[in-house]
Amino acid sequence: MSLSVRLDGTGVSYGPRAALKGVTCGFPAGKVSAILGPNGSGKTTLMRAVADLEVPGSGSIAYLDATGPVLPGLALMRRMTLVSQRAVLFNTTVYNNIAYGLKARGLSAPAIKERVAEALDAGGLSHLAHARAGTLSGGEAQRAALVRAWALRPELLLLDEPTASMDPAGVTLAEGLIRRMRDEDGTTVVMVTHNLFQARRLADRVYLLYAGELVEHGDTGRMFGSPREELTRRFVSGEEVY
Ligand SMILES: Nc1ncnc2c1ncn2[C@@H]1O[C@H](COP(=O)(O)OP(=O)(O)OP(=O)(O)O)[C@@H](O)[C@H]1O
Ligand SMILES: [Mg+2]
């Protein structure tokens, strides 16, 4: 089953600073949604709010599956995973990093072993299984964070600039994995990216944030091909928007 998300007038402020202002939109189940926007436009804030790490000061966020609304709580938290902008890995081996969440979910030892091996292989990290996470390069750490999330088979996967530090081969690998999750597992993916080409390649839906507001959202082809807002047109053609 996969989850969809609905934001209704959602606002998040840090003290007097409004980072997200009355955002209303949905992230459909089993699709890849890409959040675009300049630095400081509220993308990470939006992802953290959807991951239940920021409490909206206004509006609401609802989660739905095929049976209807899903109540907030631990059971819901276990169905979604956030890969944050700065890869957060535990201070242990890459193997243990991936195994940890699987143990917490009560998988058997042989199942964990198999799932971790598969994740290491998918991330091109098998040779680094026993390296400590702190010794990984930036791109390797991002690959480890991504396959660790994949190993959990979340129904809702939240990715904040997941390929920003990756080399071109890593980007191809990561995009292949994200497509597989959508197409094989029906995972709902919401991802932040600064890479317009990546959004075009990968996303079903595109959302443009600017100064905490949702400027426009729609199908990827339309957002790039015939945007309704001048700001969107400028942004998707790589022009200055500040
Ligand atoms: N913990 C915080 N305390 C105060 N202000 C914050 C905090 N986190 C973010 N902000 C502010 O909220 C605004 C949105 O930040 P956010 O991190 O969501 O932007 P972003 O779109 O993810 O940017 P980037 O592309 O640089 O990652 C920014 O002006 C930022 O300075
Ligand atoms: Mg950010």
mmCIF file of C-alpha atoms and ligand atoms in Angstrom:
data_model
loop_
_atom_site.group_PDB
_atom_site.id
_atom_site.type_symbol
_atom_site.label_atom_id
_atom_site.label_comp_id
_atom_site.label_asym_id
_atom_site.label_seq_id
_atom_site.Cartn_x
_atom_site.Cartn_y
_atom_site.Cartn_z
ATOM 1 C CA MET A 1 0.000 0.000 0.000
ATOM 2 C CA SER A 2 1.292 3.471 -0.559
ATOM 3 C CA LEU A 3 0.592 6.733 1.137
ATOM 4 C CA SER A 4 -0.456 10.021 -0.304
ATOM 5 C CA VAL A 5 -0.047 13.342 1.456
ATOM 6 C CA ARG A 6 -2.303 16.387 1.518
ATOM 7 C CA LEU A 7 -1.192 19.811 2.728
ATOM 8 C CA ASP A 8 -3.891 22.346 3.450
ATOM 9 C CA GLY A 9 -2.805 25.909 4.157
ATOM 10 C CA THR A 10 0.315 24.547 5.840
ATOM 11 C CA GLY A 11 2.589 27.153 7.415
ATOM 12 C CA VAL A 12 5.800 26.744 9.429
ATOM 13 C CA SER A 13 7.633 29.571 11.207
ATOM 14 C CA TYR A 14 10.949 29.641 13.052
ATOM 15 C CA GLY A 15 10.264 32.310 15.631
ATOM 16 C CA PRO A 16 9.303 35.430 13.672
ATOM 17 C CA ARG A 17 10.580 33.930 10.401
ATOM 18 C CA ALA A 18 7.890 32.364 8.204
ATOM 19 C CA ALA A 19 9.646 29.611 6.230
ATOM 20 C CA LEU A 20 6.507 28.082 4.739
ATOM 21 C CA LYS A 21 3.377 30.112 4.049
ATOM 22 C CA GLY A 22 -0.028 28.571 3.545
ATOM 23 C CA VAL A 23 0.960 25.771 1.183
ATOM 24 C CA THR A 24 -1.928 23.750 -0.240
ATOM 25 C CA CYS A 25 -1.164 20.769 -2.479
ATOM 26 C CA GLY A 26 -1.107 16.978 -2.624
ATOM 27 C CA PHE A 27 1.640 14.439 -3.212
ATOM 28 C CA PRO A 28 -0.014 11.523 -5.021
ATOM 29 C CA ALA A 29 0.551 7.881 -4.118
ATOM 30 C CA GLY A 30 3.035 5.906 -6.185
ATOM 31 C CA LYS A 31 4.426 8.958 -8.016
ATOM 32 C CA VAL A 32 7.657 10.928 -7.879
ATOM 33 C CA SER A 33 7.035 14.558 -6.872
ATOM 34 C CA ALA A 34 9.928 17.002 -7.231
ATOM 35 C CA ILE A 35 10.145 20.156 -5.126
ATOM 36 C CA LEU A 36 12.100 22.944 -6.797
ATOM 37 C CA GLY A 37 12.987 26.401 -5.576
ATOM 38 C CA PRO A 38 15.910 28.689 -4.811
ATOM 39 C CA ASN A 39 17.983 28.490 -1.615
ATOM 40 C CA GLY A 40 15.957 29.399 1.438
ATOM 41 C CA SER A 41 12.587 28.979 -0.302
ATOM 42 C CA GLY A 42 11.356 26.474 2.289
ATOM 43 C CA LYS A 43 12.003 23.115 0.613
ATOM 44 C CA THR A 44 13.722 21.475 3.589
ATOM 45 C CA THR A 45 11.130 22.961 5.913
ATOM 46 C CA LEU A 46 8.380 21.412 3.809
ATOM 47 C CA MET A 47 10.091 18.009 3.843
ATOM 48 C CA ARG A 48 10.623 18.168 7.600
ATOM 49 C CA ALA A 49 7.002 19.098 8.150
ATOM 50 C CA VAL A 50 5.834 16.150 6.014
ATOM 51 C CA ALA A 51 8.225 13.894 7.987
ATOM 52 C CA ASP A 52 6.545 15.160 11.175
ATOM 53 C CA LEU A 53 9.758 16.809 12.389
ATOM 54 C CA GLU A 54 8.298 20.333 12.311
ATOM 55 C CA VAL A 55 4.865 21.119 13.654
ATOM 56 C CA PRO A 56 2.926 23.448 11.338
ATOM 57 C CA GLY A 57 1.864 26.649 13.074
ATOM 58 C CA SER A 58 -1.063 26.893 10.677
ATOM 59 C CA GLY A 59 -2.996 24.567 8.394
ATOM 60 C CA SER A 60 -2.637 20.805 8.371
ATOM 61 C CA ILE A 61 -0.925 17.788 6.844
ATOM 62 C CA ALA A 62 -2.933 14.626 6.237
ATOM 63 C CA TYR A 63 -1.790 11.159 5.168
ATOM 64 C CA LEU A 64 -4.062 8.786 3.300
ATOM 65 C CA ASP A 65 -3.870 5.228 2.082
ATOM 66 C CA ALA A 66 -6.375 3.040 0.225
ATOM 67 C CA THR A 67 -8.352 2.568 3.432
ATOM 68 C CA GLY A 68 -8.645 6.308 4.148
ATOM 69 C CA PRO A 69 -6.934 8.773 6.486
ATOM 70 C CA VAL A 70 -3.991 7.444 8.497
ATOM 71 C CA LEU A 71 -3.743 8.689 12.069
ATOM 72 C CA PRO A 72 -0.479 10.278 13.194
ATOM 73 C CA GLY A 73 1.775 8.251 15.483
ATOM 74 C CA LEU A 74 4.519 5.666 15.540
ATOM 75 C CA ALA A 75 2.771 3.325 13.092
ATOM 76 C CA LEU A 76 2.655 6.120 10.513
ATOM 77 C CA MET A 77 6.263 7.159 11.224
ATOM 78 C CA ARG A 78 7.358 3.617 10.379
ATOM 79 C CA ARG A 79 5.734 3.848 6.981
ATOM 80 C CA MET A 80 7.798 6.859 5.932
ATOM 81 C CA THR A 81 11.502 7.698 5.803
ATOM 82 C CA LEU A 82 13.317 10.997 5.373
ATOM 83 C CA VAL A 83 16.783 11.155 3.870
ATOM 84 C CA SER A 84 17.968 14.556 5.015
ATOM 85 C CA GLN A 85 19.988 17.090 3.088
ATOM 86 C CA ARG A 86 23.108 16.397 5.133
ATOM 87 C CA ALA A 87 23.420 12.598 5.193
ATOM 88 C CA VAL A 88 22.974 11.517 8.790
ATOM 89 C CA LEU A 89 24.694 8.212 9.434
ATOM 90 C CA PHE A 90 25.330 6.525 12.780
ATOM 91 C CA ASN A 91 28.920 6.301 13.987
ATOM 92 C CA THR A 92 29.365 2.638 13.100
ATOM 93 C CA THR A 93 29.939 0.580 9.948
ATOM 94 C CA VAL A 94 27.956 1.027 6.761
ATOM 95 C CA TYR A 95 26.601 -2.504 7.286
ATOM 96 C CA ASN A 96 25.302 -1.669 10.772
ATOM 97 C CA ASN A 97 23.826 1.588 9.537
ATOM 98 C CA ILE A 98 21.629 -0.305 7.104
ATOM 99 C CA ALA A 99 20.890 -3.195 9.485
ATOM 100 C CA TYR A 100 19.831 -0.945 12.372
ATOM 101 C CA GLY A 101 16.373 0.055 11.134
ATOM 102 C CA LEU A 102 15.654 -3.482 9.959
ATOM 103 C CA LYS A 103 16.410 -4.846 13.436
ATOM 104 C CA ALA A 104 14.154 -2.188 14.951
ATOM 105 C CA ARG A 105 11.385 -3.404 12.652
ATOM 106 C CA GLY A 106 11.849 -6.956 13.902
ATOM 107 C CA LEU A 107 13.158 -8.653 10.729
ATOM 108 C CA SER A 108 14.833 -12.027 11.267
ATOM 109 C CA ALA A 109 18.643 -12.227 11.199
ATOM 110 C CA PRO A 110 18.795 -14.030 7.811
ATOM 111 C CA ALA A 111 16.320 -11.534 6.307
ATOM 112 C CA ILE A 112 18.420 -8.631 7.615
ATOM 113 C CA LYS A 113 21.580 -10.125 6.144
ATOM 114 C CA GLU A 114 19.941 -10.543 2.765
ATOM 115 C CA ARG A 115 18.351 -7.072 2.759
ATOM 116 C CA VAL A 116 21.632 -5.370 3.781
ATOM 117 C CA ALA A 117 23.635 -7.249 1.125
ATOM 118 C CA GLU A 118 21.100 -6.263 -1.505
ATOM 119 C CA ALA A 119 21.208 -2.610 -0.388
ATOM 120 C CA LEU A 120 25.013 -2.508 -0.367
ATOM 121 C CA ASP A 121 25.042 -3.986 -3.853
ATOM 122 C CA ALA A 122 22.406 -1.530 -5.139
ATOM 123 C CA GLY A 123 24.437 1.369 -3.752
ATOM 124 C CA GLY A 124 27.755 0.102 -5.139
ATOM 125 C CA LEU A 125 28.945 -0.036 -1.527
ATOM 126 C CA SER A 126 29.662 -3.747 -0.973
ATOM 127 C CA HIS A 127 33.406 -3.057 -0.711
ATOM 128 C CA LEU A 128 32.712 -0.496 2.032
ATOM 129 C CA ALA A 129 30.358 -2.666 4.130
ATOM 130 C CA HIS A 130 32.749 -2.676 7.084
ATOM 131 C CA ALA A 131 34.053 0.856 6.719
ATOM 132 C CA ARG A 132 32.962 3.282 9.410
ATOM 133 C CA ALA A 133 30.383 5.746 8.181
ATOM 134 C CA GLY A 134 32.558 8.712 9.219
ATOM 135 C CA THR A 135 35.266 7.659 6.756
ATOM 136 C CA LEU A 136 32.997 7.779 3.690
ATOM 137 C CA SER A 137 33.270 10.522 1.092
ATOM 138 C CA GLY A 138 30.308 12.878 0.724
ATOM 139 C CA GLY A 139 28.909 11.018 -2.275
ATOM 140 C CA GLU A 140 29.437 7.591 -0.694
ATOM 141 C CA ALA A 141 27.644 8.759 2.441
ATOM 142 C CA GLN A 142 24.720 9.962 0.327
ATOM 143 C CA ARG A 143 24.555 6.585 -1.447
ATOM 144 C CA ALA A 144 24.628 4.826 1.927
ATOM 145 C CA ALA A 145 21.816 7.053 3.265
ATOM 146 C CA LEU A 146 19.710 6.387 0.176
ATOM 147 C CA VAL A 147 20.090 2.587 0.188
ATOM 148 C CA ARG A 148 19.558 2.523 3.950
ATOM 149 C CA ALA A 149 16.208 4.192 3.348
ATOM 150 C CA TRP A 150 15.435 1.799 0.477
ATOM 151 C CA ALA A 151 16.197 -1.217 2.688
ATOM 152 C CA LEU A 152 13.318 -0.152 4.944
ATOM 153 C CA ARG A 153 10.861 -0.297 1.996
ATOM 154 C CA PRO A 154 8.990 2.810 3.137
ATOM 155 C CA GLU A 155 5.642 3.585 1.562
ATOM 156 C CA LEU A 156 6.520 7.284 1.597
ATOM 157 C CA LEU A 157 10.112 8.257 0.856
ATOM 158 C CA LEU A 158 11.213 11.849 1.449
ATOM 159 C CA LEU A 159 14.509 12.799 -0.188
ATOM 160 C CA ASP A 160 16.143 16.183 0.406
ATOM 161 C CA GLU A 161 18.664 16.782 -2.398
ATOM 162 C CA PRO A 162 19.606 13.089 -2.425
ATOM 163 C CA THR A 163 22.166 13.307 -5.227
ATOM 164 C CA ALA A 164 23.724 16.723 -4.545
ATOM 165 C CA SER A 165 27.168 15.269 -3.674
ATOM 166 C CA MET A 166 27.128 12.323 -6.088
ATOM 167 C CA ASP A 167 29.278 11.853 -9.176
ATOM 168 C CA PRO A 168 27.475 11.218 -12.504
ATOM 169 C CA ALA A 169 27.512 7.427 -12.065
ATOM 170 C CA GLY A 170 26.129 7.801 -8.550
ATOM 171 C CA VAL A 171 23.348 10.015 -9.859
ATOM 172 C CA THR A 172 22.405 7.413 -12.479
ATOM 173 C CA LEU A 173 22.440 4.707 -9.825
ATOM 174 C CA ALA A 174 20.322 6.754 -7.419
ATOM 175 C CA GLU A 175 17.787 7.708 -10.088
ATOM 176 C CA GLY A 176 17.499 4.055 -11.146
ATOM 177 C CA LEU A 177 16.789 3.071 -7.559
ATOM 178 C CA ILE A 178 14.166 5.798 -7.117
ATOM 179 C CA ARG A 179 12.428 4.675 -10.342
ATOM 180 C CA ARG A 180 12.492 1.061 -9.158
ATOM 181 C CA MET A 181 10.906 2.003 -5.861
ATOM 182 C CA ARG A 182 8.122 3.840 -7.640
ATOM 183 C CA ASP A 183 7.539 1.239 -10.360
ATOM 184 C CA GLU A 184 8.110 -2.018 -8.432
ATOM 185 C CA ASP A 185 7.035 -1.129 -4.908
ATOM 186 C CA GLY A 186 4.552 1.683 -5.602
ATOM 187 C CA THR A 187 6.480 3.958 -3.237
ATOM 188 C CA THR A 188 5.380 7.579 -3.023
ATOM 189 C CA VAL A 189 8.508 9.692 -3.464
ATOM 190 C CA VAL A 190 8.795 13.383 -2.628
ATOM 191 C CA MET A 191 12.209 14.776 -3.471
ATOM 192 C CA VAL A 192 13.939 18.129 -3.373
ATOM 193 C CA THR A 193 16.359 18.793 -6.187
ATOM 194 C CA HIS A 194 18.300 21.714 -7.641
ATOM 195 C CA ASN A 195 18.943 19.665 -10.748
ATOM 196 C CA LEU A 196 16.342 20.677 -13.338
ATOM 197 C CA PHE A 197 17.403 17.869 -15.668
ATOM 198 C CA GLN A 198 16.902 15.375 -12.871
ATOM 199 C CA ALA A 199 13.415 16.714 -12.188
ATOM 200 C CA ARG A 200 12.582 16.387 -15.879
ATOM 201 C CA ARG A 201 13.967 12.845 -16.071
ATOM 202 C CA LEU A 202 12.498 11.497 -12.894
ATOM 203 C CA ALA A 203 9.499 13.425 -11.649
ATOM 204 C CA ASP A 204 5.843 12.871 -12.460
ATOM 205 C CA ARG A 205 4.898 16.110 -10.714
ATOM 206 C CA VAL A 206 6.813 19.326 -10.124
ATOM 207 C CA TYR A 207 6.262 21.938 -7.382
ATOM 208 C CA LEU A 208 7.940 25.336 -7.322
ATOM 209 C CA LEU A 209 8.491 27.048 -3.984
ATOM 210 C CA TYR A 210 9.566 30.678 -3.732
ATOM 211 C CA ALA A 211 9.969 32.601 -0.475
ATOM 212 C CA GLY A 212 7.950 29.978 1.395
ATOM 213 C CA GLU A 213 5.038 30.032 -1.018
ATOM 214 C CA LEU A 214 3.978 27.443 -3.549
ATOM 215 C CA VAL A 215 4.134 29.338 -6.835
ATOM 216 C CA GLU A 216 2.791 26.601 -9.070
ATOM 217 C CA HIS A 217 2.593 22.834 -9.327
ATOM 218 C CA GLY A 218 1.581 20.384 -11.993
ATOM 219 C CA ASP A 219 2.616 17.539 -14.267
ATOM 220 C CA THR A 220 6.294 17.671 -15.148
ATOM 221 C CA GLY A 221 5.706 18.098 -18.890
ATOM 222 C CA ARG A 222 3.386 21.037 -18.361
ATOM 223 C CA MET A 223 5.529 22.723 -15.705
ATOM 224 C CA PHE A 224 8.531 22.680 -18.024
ATOM 225 C CA GLY A 225 6.655 23.031 -21.331
ATOM 226 C CA SER A 226 3.946 25.585 -20.583
ATOM 227 C CA PRO A 227 4.224 27.059 -17.107
ATOM 228 C CA ARG A 228 1.393 29.379 -16.095
ATOM 229 C CA GLU A 229 3.473 31.692 -13.935
ATOM 230 C CA GLU A 230 6.265 33.921 -15.200
ATOM 231 C CA LEU A 231 8.364 32.969 -12.155
ATOM 232 C CA THR A 232 8.074 29.289 -13.053
ATOM 233 C CA ARG A 233 9.055 29.999 -16.645
ATOM 234 C CA ARG A 234 12.139 31.871 -15.479
ATOM 235 C CA PHE A 235 13.062 29.244 -12.895
ATOM 236 C CA VAL A 236 12.735 26.215 -15.185
ATOM 237 C CA SER A 237 14.801 27.948 -17.850
ATOM 238 C CA GLY A 238 17.567 28.605 -15.329
ATOM 239 C CA GLU A 239 17.165 32.380 -15.285
ATOM 240 C CA GLU A 240 17.794 34.670 -12.342
ATOM 241 C CA VAL A 241 14.845 34.657 -9.918
ATOM 242 C CA TYR A 242 16.160 36.586 -6.895
HETATM 243 N N1 LIG B 1 16.050 26.108 12.418
HETATM 244 C C1 LIG B 1 15.842 27.279 11.815
HETATM 245 N N2 LIG B 1 15.783 28.428 12.515
HETATM 246 C C2 LIG B 1 15.560 29.631 11.931
HETATM 247 N N3 LIG B 1 15.377 29.772 10.615
HETATM 248 C C3 LIG B 1 15.420 28.671 9.863
HETATM 249 C C4 LIG B 1 15.669 27.379 10.405
HETATM 250 N N4 LIG B 1 15.639 26.457 9.388
HETATM 251 C C5 LIG B 1 15.427 27.178 8.271
HETATM 252 N N5 LIG B 1 15.285 28.491 8.544
HETATM 253 C C6 LIG B 1 15.003 29.555 7.567
HETATM 254 O O1 LIG B 1 13.827 29.206 6.859
HETATM 255 C C7 LIG B 1 13.960 29.499 5.480
HETATM 256 C C8 LIG B 1 13.745 28.226 4.657
HETATM 257 O O2 LIG B 1 14.801 27.332 4.925
HETATM 258 P P1 LIG B 1 14.894 25.911 4.235
HETATM 259 O O3 LIG B 1 16.026 25.188 4.867
HETATM 260 O O4 LIG B 1 13.563 25.275 4.280
HETATM 261 O O5 LIG B 1 15.245 26.323 2.724
HETATM 262 P P2 LIG B 1 15.606 25.399 1.460
HETATM 263 O O6 LIG B 1 14.628 25.757 0.385
HETATM 264 O O7 LIG B 1 15.686 23.995 1.868
HETATM 265 O O8 LIG B 1 17.036 25.974 1.034
HETATM 266 P P3 LIG B 1 18.322 25.204 0.391
HETATM 267 O O9 LIG B 1 18.069 25.122 -1.085
HETATM 268 O O10 LIG B 1 19.451 26.164 0.692
HETATM 269 O O11 LIG B 1 18.482 23.890 1.065
HETATM 270 C C9 LIG B 1 15.333 30.123 5.309
HETATM 271 O O12 LIG B 1 15.200 31.511 5.292
HETATM 272 C C10 LIG B 1 16.099 29.675 6.538
HETATM 273 O O13 LIG B 1 17.063 30.606 6.896
HETATM 274 MG MG MG B 2 17.219 22.644 1.934
#
